GROMACS .gro file of C-alpha atoms in nm:
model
  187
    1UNK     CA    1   1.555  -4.333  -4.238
    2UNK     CA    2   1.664  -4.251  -3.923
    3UNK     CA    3   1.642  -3.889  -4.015
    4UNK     CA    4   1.283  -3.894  -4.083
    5UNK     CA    5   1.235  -4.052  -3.743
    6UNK     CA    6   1.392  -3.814  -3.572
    7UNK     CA    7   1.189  -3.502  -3.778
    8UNK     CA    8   0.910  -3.726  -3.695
    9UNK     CA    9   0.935  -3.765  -3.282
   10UNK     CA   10   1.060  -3.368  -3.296
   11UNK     CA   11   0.688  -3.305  -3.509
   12UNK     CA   12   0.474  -3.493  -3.244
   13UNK     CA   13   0.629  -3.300  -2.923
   14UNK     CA   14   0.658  -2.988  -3.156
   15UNK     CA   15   0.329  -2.964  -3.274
   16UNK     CA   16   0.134  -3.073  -2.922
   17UNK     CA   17   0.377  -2.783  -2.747
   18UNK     CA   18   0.254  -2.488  -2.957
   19UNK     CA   19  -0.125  -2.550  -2.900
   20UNK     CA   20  -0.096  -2.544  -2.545
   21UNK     CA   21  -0.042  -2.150  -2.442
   22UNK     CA   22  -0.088  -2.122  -2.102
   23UNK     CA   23  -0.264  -1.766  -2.033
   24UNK     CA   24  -0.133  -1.584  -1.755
   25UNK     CA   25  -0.342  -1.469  -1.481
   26UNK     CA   26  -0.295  -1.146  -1.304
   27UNK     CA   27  -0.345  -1.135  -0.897
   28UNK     CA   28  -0.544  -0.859  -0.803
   29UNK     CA   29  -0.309  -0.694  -0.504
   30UNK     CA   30  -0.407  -0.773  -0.187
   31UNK     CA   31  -0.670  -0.475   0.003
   32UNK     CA   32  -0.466  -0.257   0.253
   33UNK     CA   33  -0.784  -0.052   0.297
   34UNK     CA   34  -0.987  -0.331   0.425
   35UNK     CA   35  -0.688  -0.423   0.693
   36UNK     CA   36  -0.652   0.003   0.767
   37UNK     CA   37  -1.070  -0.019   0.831
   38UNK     CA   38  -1.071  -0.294   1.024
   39UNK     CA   39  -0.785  -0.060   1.240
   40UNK     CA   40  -1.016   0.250   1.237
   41UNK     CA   41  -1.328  -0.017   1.331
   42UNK     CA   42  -1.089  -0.132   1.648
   43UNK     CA   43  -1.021   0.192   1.743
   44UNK     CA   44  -1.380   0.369   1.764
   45UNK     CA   45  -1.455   0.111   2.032
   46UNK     CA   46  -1.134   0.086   2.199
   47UNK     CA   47  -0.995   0.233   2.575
   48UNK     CA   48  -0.665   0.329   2.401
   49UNK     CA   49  -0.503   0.661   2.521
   50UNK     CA   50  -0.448   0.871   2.185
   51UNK     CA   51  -0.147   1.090   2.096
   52UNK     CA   52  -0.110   1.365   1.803
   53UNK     CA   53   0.222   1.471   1.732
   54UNK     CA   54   0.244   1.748   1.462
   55UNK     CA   55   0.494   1.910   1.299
   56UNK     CA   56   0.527   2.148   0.977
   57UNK     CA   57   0.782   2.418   0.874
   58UNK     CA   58   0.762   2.639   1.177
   59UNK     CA   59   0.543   2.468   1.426
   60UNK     CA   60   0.557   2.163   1.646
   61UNK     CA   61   0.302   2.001   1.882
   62UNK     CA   62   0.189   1.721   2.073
   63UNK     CA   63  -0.151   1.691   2.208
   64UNK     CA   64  -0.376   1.418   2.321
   65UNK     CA   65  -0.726   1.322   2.124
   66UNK     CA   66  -1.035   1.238   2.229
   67UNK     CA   67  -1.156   0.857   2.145
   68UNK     CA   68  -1.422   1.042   1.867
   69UNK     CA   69  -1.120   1.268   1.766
   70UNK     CA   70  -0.937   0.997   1.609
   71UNK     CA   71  -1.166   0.941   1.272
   72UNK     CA   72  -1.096   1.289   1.155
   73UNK     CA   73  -0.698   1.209   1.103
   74UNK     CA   74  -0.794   0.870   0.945
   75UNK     CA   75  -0.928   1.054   0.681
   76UNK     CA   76  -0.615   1.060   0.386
   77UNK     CA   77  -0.615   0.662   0.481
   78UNK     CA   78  -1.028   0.592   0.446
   79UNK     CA   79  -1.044   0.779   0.096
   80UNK     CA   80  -0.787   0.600  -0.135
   81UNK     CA   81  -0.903   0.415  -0.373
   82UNK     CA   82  -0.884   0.032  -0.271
   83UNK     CA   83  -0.642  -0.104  -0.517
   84UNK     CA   84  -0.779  -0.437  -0.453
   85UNK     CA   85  -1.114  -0.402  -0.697
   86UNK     CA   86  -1.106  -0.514  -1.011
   87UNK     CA   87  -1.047  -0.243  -1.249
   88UNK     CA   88  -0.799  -0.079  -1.019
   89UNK     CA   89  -0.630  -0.418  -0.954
   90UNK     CA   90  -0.559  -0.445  -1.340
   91UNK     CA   91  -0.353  -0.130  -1.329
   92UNK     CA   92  -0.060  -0.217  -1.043
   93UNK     CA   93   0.236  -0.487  -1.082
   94UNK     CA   94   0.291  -0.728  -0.783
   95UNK     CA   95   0.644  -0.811  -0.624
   96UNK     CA   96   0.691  -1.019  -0.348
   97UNK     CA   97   1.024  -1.035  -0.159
   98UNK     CA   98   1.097  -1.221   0.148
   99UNK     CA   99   1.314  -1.109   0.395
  100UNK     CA  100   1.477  -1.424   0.619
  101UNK     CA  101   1.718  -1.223   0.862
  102UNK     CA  102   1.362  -1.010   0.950
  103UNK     CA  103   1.150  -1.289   0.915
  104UNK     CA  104   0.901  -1.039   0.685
  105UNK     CA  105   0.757  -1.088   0.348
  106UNK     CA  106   0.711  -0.773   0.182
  107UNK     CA  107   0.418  -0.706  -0.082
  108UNK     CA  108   0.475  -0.449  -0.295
  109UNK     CA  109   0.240  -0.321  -0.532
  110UNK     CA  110   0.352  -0.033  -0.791
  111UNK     CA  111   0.148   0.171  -1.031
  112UNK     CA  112   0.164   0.024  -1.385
  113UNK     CA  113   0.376   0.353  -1.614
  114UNK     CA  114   0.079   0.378  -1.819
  115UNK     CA  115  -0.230   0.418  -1.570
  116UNK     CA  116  -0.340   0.715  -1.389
  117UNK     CA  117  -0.401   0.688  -1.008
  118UNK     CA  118  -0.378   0.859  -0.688
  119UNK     CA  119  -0.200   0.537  -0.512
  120UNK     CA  120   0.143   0.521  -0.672
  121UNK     CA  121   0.265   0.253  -0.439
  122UNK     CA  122   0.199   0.045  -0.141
  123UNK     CA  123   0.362  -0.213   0.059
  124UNK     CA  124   0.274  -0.432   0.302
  125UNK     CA  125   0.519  -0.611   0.543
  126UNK     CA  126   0.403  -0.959   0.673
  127UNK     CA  127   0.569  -1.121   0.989
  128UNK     CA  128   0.629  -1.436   0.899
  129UNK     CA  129   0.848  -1.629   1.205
  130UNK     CA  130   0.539  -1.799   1.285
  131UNK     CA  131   0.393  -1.932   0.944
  132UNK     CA  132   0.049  -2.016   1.100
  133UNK     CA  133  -0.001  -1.686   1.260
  134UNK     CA  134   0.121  -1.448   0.971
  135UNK     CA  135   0.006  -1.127   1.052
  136UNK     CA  136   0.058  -0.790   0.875
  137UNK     CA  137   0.302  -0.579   1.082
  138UNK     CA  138   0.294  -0.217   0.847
  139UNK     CA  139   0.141  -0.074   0.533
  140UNK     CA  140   0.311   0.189   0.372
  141UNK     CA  141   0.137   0.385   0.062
  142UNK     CA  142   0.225   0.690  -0.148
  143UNK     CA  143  -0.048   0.889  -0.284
  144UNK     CA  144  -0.020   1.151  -0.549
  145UNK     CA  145  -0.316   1.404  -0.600
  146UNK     CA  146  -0.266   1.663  -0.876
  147UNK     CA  147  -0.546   1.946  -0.878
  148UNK     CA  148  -0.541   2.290  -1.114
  149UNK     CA  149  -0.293   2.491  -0.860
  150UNK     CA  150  -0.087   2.259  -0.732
  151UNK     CA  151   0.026   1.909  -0.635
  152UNK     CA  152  -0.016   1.703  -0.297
  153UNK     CA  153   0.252   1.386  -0.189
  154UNK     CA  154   0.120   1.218   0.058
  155UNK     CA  155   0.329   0.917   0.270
  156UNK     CA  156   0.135   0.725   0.455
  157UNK     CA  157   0.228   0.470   0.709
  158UNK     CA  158   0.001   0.239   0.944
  159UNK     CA  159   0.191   0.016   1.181
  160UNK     CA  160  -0.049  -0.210   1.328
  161UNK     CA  161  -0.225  -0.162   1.694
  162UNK     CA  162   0.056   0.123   1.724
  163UNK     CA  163   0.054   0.413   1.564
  164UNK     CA  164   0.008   0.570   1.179
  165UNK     CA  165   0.181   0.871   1.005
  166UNK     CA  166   0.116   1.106   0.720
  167UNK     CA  167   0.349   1.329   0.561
  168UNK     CA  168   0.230   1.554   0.335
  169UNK     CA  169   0.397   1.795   0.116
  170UNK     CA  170   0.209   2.060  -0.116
  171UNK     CA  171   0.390   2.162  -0.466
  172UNK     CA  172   0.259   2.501  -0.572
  173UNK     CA  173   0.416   2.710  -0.849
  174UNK     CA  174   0.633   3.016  -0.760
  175UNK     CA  175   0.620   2.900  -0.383
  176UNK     CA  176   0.840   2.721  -0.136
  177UNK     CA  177   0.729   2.320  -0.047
  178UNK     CA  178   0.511   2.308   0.238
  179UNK     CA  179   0.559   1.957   0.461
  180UNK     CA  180   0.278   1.872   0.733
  181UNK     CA  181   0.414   1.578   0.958
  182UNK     CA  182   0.155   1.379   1.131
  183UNK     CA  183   0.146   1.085   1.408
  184UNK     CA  184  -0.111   0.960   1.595
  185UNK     CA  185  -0.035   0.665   1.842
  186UNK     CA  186  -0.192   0.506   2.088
  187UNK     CA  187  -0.164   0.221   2.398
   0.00000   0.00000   0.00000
């Protein structure tokens, strides 16, 4: 007897434990591109004193840019895709880890194996010492564009209301690596 009583209490959870199947819901990753044009935004109407630093193989520069100047370099930042819509959303895997000794949670959002997409990666680093006044401190994304002749890896870095970066290095067959180094800051 007690046998069936005990197959009969394992039956009721049992049975009331398979129908409920929790589906699992996907964040879309958070938009870097609307933070980055909310950046370029600040900076066509700012008083900010503007910076280019180049560098490449054989040549290195620094020069100062004109206020309308500034856009133009933007440019490898303004035309990624935003990862944050929904059918590019569906096609990246989000990790959170939080740094305590930094005080930084770090977003990171990687390109599924599968999918096909210019943005492989990007991460965003959150300052969070002050939980009520979070605020994004860098975004860091690496962008892969293949075309017929060769292959463009682009690093790009924005630290916020300081300066961004962009490395990029062309792949072409039968020829060395060419590696453009970027920086444009401002104060």
């Amino acid at each position: 007897m007690k046998n069936y009583l005990i197959l009969l209490a394992f039956t009721i959870i049992l049975i009331p434990a398979c129908k409920e199947k929790k589906e699992t819901k996907q964040e879309i990753p958070i938009s870097a591109l609307s933070i980055i044009k909310g950046q370029v935004n600040k900076l066509d109407t700012s008083l900010y004193a503007f910076t280019k630093y180049y560098r490449n193989d054989s040549i290195s520069d620094t020069i100062y840019l004109k206020r309308e100047e500034v856009r133009k370099f933007t440019e490898p930042f303004l035309s990624l895709p935003d990862i944050a819509d929904k059918e590019n959303g569906k096609k990246y895997t989000e990790e959170r880890f939080i740094d305590a000794q930094l005080e930084t949670l770090s977003i990171i959002s990687t390109l599924k194996d599968e999918e096909n997409s210019e943005v492989l990666k990007q991460i965003m680093v959150i300052g969070v010492s002050d939980i009520s006044n979070s605020k994004v401190q860098s975004i860091f994304i690496d962008r892969y564009i293949a075309s017929n002749d060769s292959i463009i890896e682009q690093k790009l870095l924005w630290e916020i209301d300081k300066y961004f970066t962009i490395t990029t290095t062309t792949i072409r067959e039968n020829q060395p690596d060419k590696t453009d180094f970027t920086k444009v800051a401002w104060q």
